[in-house]
Short mmCIF file of C-alpha atoms in Angstrom, two decimals:
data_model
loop_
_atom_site.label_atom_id
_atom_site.label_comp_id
_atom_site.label_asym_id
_atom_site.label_seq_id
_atom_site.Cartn_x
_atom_site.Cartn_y
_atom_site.Cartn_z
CA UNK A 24 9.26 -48.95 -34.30
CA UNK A 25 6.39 -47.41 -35.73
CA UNK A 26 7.28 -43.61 -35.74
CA UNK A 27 11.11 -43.40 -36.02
CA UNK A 28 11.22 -40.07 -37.24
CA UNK A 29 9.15 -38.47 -33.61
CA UNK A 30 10.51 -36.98 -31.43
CA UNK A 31 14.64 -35.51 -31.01
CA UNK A 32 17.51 -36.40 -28.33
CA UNK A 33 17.91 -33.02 -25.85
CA UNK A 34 21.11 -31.62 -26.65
CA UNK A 35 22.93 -31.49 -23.22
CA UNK A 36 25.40 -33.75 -23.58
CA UNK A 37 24.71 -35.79 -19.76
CA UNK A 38 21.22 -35.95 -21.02
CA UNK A 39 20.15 -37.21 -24.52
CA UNK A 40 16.00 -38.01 -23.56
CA UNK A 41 13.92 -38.73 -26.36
CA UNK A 42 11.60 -36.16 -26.15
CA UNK A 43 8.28 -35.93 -28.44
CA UNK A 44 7.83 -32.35 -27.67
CA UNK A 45 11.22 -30.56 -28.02
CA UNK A 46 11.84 -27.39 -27.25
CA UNK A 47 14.51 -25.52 -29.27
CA UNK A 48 16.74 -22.25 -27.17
CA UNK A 49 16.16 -19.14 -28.92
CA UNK A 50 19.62 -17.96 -28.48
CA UNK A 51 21.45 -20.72 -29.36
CA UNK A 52 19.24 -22.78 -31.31
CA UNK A 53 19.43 -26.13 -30.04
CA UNK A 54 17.10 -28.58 -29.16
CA UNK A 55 16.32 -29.42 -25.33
CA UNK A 56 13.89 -31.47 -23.23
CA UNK A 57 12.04 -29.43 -20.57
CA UNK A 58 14.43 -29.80 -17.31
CA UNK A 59 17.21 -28.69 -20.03
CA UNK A 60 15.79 -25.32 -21.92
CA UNK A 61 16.70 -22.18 -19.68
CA UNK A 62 19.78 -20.71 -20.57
CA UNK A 63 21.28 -21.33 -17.02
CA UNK A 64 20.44 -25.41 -17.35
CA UNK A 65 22.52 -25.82 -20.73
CA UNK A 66 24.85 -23.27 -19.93
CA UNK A 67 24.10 -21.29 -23.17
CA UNK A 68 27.12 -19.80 -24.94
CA UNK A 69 24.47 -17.33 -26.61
CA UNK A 70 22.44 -16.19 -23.88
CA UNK A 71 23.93 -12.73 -24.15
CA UNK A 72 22.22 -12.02 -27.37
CA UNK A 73 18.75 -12.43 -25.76
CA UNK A 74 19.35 -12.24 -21.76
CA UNK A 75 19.54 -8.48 -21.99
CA UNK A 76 19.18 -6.75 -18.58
CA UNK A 77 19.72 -3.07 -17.75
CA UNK A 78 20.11 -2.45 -14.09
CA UNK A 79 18.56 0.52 -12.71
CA UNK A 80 20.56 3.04 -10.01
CA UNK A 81 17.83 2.58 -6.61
CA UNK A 82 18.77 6.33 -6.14
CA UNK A 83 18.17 8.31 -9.19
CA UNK A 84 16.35 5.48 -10.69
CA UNK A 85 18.61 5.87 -13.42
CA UNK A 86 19.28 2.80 -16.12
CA UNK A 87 23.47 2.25 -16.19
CA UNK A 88 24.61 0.93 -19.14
CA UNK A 89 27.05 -2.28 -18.68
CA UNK A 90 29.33 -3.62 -21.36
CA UNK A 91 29.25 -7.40 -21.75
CA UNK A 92 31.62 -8.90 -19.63
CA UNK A 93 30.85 -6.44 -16.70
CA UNK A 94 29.28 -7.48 -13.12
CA UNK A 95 26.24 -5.10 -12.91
CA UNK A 96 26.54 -4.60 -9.33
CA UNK A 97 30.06 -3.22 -9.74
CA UNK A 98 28.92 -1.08 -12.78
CA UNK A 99 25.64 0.09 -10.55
CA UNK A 100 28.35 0.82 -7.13
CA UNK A 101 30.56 2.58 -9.07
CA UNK A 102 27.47 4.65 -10.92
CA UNK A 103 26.48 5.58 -7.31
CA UNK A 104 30.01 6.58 -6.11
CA UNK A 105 30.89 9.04 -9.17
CA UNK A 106 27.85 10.09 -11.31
CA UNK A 107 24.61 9.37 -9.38
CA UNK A 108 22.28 12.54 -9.60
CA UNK A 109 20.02 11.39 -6.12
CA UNK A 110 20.25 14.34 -4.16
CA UNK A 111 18.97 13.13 -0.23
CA UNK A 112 17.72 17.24 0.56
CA UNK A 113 15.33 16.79 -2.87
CA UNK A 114 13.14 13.80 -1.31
CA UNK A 115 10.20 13.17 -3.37
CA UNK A 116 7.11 15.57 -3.25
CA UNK A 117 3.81 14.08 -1.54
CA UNK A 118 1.03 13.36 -4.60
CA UNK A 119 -1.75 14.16 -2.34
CA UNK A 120 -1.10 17.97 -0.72
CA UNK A 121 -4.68 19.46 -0.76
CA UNK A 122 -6.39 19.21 2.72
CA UNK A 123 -9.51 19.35 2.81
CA UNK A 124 -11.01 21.87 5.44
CA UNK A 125 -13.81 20.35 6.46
CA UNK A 126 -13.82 20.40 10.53
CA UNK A 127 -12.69 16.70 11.54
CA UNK A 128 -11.82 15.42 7.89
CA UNK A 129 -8.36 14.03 7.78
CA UNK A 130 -8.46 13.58 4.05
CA UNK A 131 -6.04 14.79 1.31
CA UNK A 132 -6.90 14.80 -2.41
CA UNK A 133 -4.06 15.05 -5.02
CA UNK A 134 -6.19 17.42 -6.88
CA UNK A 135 -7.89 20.92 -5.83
CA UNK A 136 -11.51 20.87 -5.25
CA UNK A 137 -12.59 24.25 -4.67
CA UNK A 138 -16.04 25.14 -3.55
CA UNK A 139 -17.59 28.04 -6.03
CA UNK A 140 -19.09 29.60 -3.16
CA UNK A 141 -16.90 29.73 0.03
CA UNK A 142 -13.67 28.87 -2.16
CA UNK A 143 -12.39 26.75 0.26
CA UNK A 144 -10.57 23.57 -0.85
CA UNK A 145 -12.47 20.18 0.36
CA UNK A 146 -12.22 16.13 -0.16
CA UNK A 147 -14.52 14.61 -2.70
CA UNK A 148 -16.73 13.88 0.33
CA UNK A 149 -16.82 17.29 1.01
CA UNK A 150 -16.83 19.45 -1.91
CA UNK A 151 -20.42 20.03 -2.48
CA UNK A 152 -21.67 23.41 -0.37
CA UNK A 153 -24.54 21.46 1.79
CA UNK A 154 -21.88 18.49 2.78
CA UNK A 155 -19.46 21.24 4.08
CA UNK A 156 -21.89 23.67 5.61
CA UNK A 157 -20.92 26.40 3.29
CA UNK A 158 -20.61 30.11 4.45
CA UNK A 159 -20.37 31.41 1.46
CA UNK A 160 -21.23 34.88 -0.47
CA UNK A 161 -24.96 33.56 -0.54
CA UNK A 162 -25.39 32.96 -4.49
CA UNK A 163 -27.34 30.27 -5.57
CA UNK A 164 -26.67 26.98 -6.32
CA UNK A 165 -26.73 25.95 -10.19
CA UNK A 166 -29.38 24.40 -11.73
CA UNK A 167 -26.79 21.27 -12.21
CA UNK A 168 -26.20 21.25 -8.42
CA UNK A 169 -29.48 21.49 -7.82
CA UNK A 170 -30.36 18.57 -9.59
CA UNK A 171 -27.73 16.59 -8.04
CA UNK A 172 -29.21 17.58 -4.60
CA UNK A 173 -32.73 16.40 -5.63
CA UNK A 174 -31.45 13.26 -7.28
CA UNK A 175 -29.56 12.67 -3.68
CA UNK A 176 -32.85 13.88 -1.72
CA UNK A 177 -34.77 11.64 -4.28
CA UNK A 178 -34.65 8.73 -2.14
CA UNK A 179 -36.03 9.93 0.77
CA UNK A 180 -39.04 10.64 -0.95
CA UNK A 181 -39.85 7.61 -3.09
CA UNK A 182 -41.59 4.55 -1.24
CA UNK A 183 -39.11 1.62 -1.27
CA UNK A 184 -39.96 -1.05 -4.41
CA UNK A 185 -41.58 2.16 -6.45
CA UNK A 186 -40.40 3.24 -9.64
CA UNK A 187 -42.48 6.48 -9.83
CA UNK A 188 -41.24 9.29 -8.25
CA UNK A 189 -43.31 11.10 -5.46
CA UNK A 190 -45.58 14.26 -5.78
CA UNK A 191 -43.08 15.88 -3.70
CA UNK A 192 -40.61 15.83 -6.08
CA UNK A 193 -42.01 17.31 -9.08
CA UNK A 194 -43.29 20.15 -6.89
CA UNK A 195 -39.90 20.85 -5.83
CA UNK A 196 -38.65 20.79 -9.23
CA UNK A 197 -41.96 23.08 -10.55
CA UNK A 198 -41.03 25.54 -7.46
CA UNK A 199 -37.39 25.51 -8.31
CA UNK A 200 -38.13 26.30 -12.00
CA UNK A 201 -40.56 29.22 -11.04
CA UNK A 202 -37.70 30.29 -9.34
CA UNK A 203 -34.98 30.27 -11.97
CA UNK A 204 -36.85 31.13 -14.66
#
């Protein structure tokens, strides 16, 4: 043999392969070929020292300690029979609650978007005055929303393939500065 020292035998005793690249358990530290390394496949002795798992109550969503030795489900039915906290009348609370009041919108947003000038609550889609057809107290818009509506109105001004931006634009922004001062 050339290389006597490559390789090690797996350790499960019905196996014994020669395997060039061993693989060594991490709980009980003993070398195994691949169909041999899970803890279940060797029945490790030490798996409890790394195979750690909490189990979780699906009611209060709890974590329920278990003592080696112990069955989980057991531990987890007897958790739900005595101490369990899940109250059925408590259900949980819907994330998204704010309607938006737009006539024929359907959408809820988990977050309040209130308009500044009718103060109604709307969707994202709908939260700017001139997509909701605002009522409001009449003040004007603010120089930030105003921008936003010329940047939307933009495109309907500029000739397709242009980069410059059309005469009509910078008139409305002159007039609108005139205007605010």
């Amino acid at each position: 043999m050339e290389f006597p020292d490559l390789g090690k035998h797996c350790s499960e005793k019905t196996c014994k392969q020669l395997d060039f690249l061993p693989l060594k358990c991490d709980a009980c530290e003993e070398v195994f070929c691949k169909n041999h390394i899970t803890y279940d496949q060797h029945k490790c002795t030490s798996s409890y020292k790394k195979d750690v798992q909490v189990p979780v109550c699906p009611l209060c969503n709890t974590p329920i300690p278990v003592r080696r030795g112990e069955t989980p489900d057991i531990v987890v039915g007897a958790h739900m029979d005595r101490d369990c906290k899940y109250n059925p009348t408590q259900q949980k609370q819907r994330i998204f609650t704010n309607k938006c009041l737009k006539e024929g919108c359907k959408r809820k947003e988990m977050m309040k978007l209130v308009c500044n000038q009718c103060h109604g609550n709307f969707c994202i889609k709908h939260r700017h005055p001139l997509d909701h057809d605002c009522k409001g107290g009449g003040r004007s818009i603010s120089k930030a929303g105003y921008a936003a509506i010329m940047r939307a109105s933009e495109s309907n001004f500029r000739p397709t393939g242009s980069n410059k931006m059309s005469s009509n634009w910078y008139l409305e922004r002159n007039r609108y500065k005139l205007k605010c001062g």
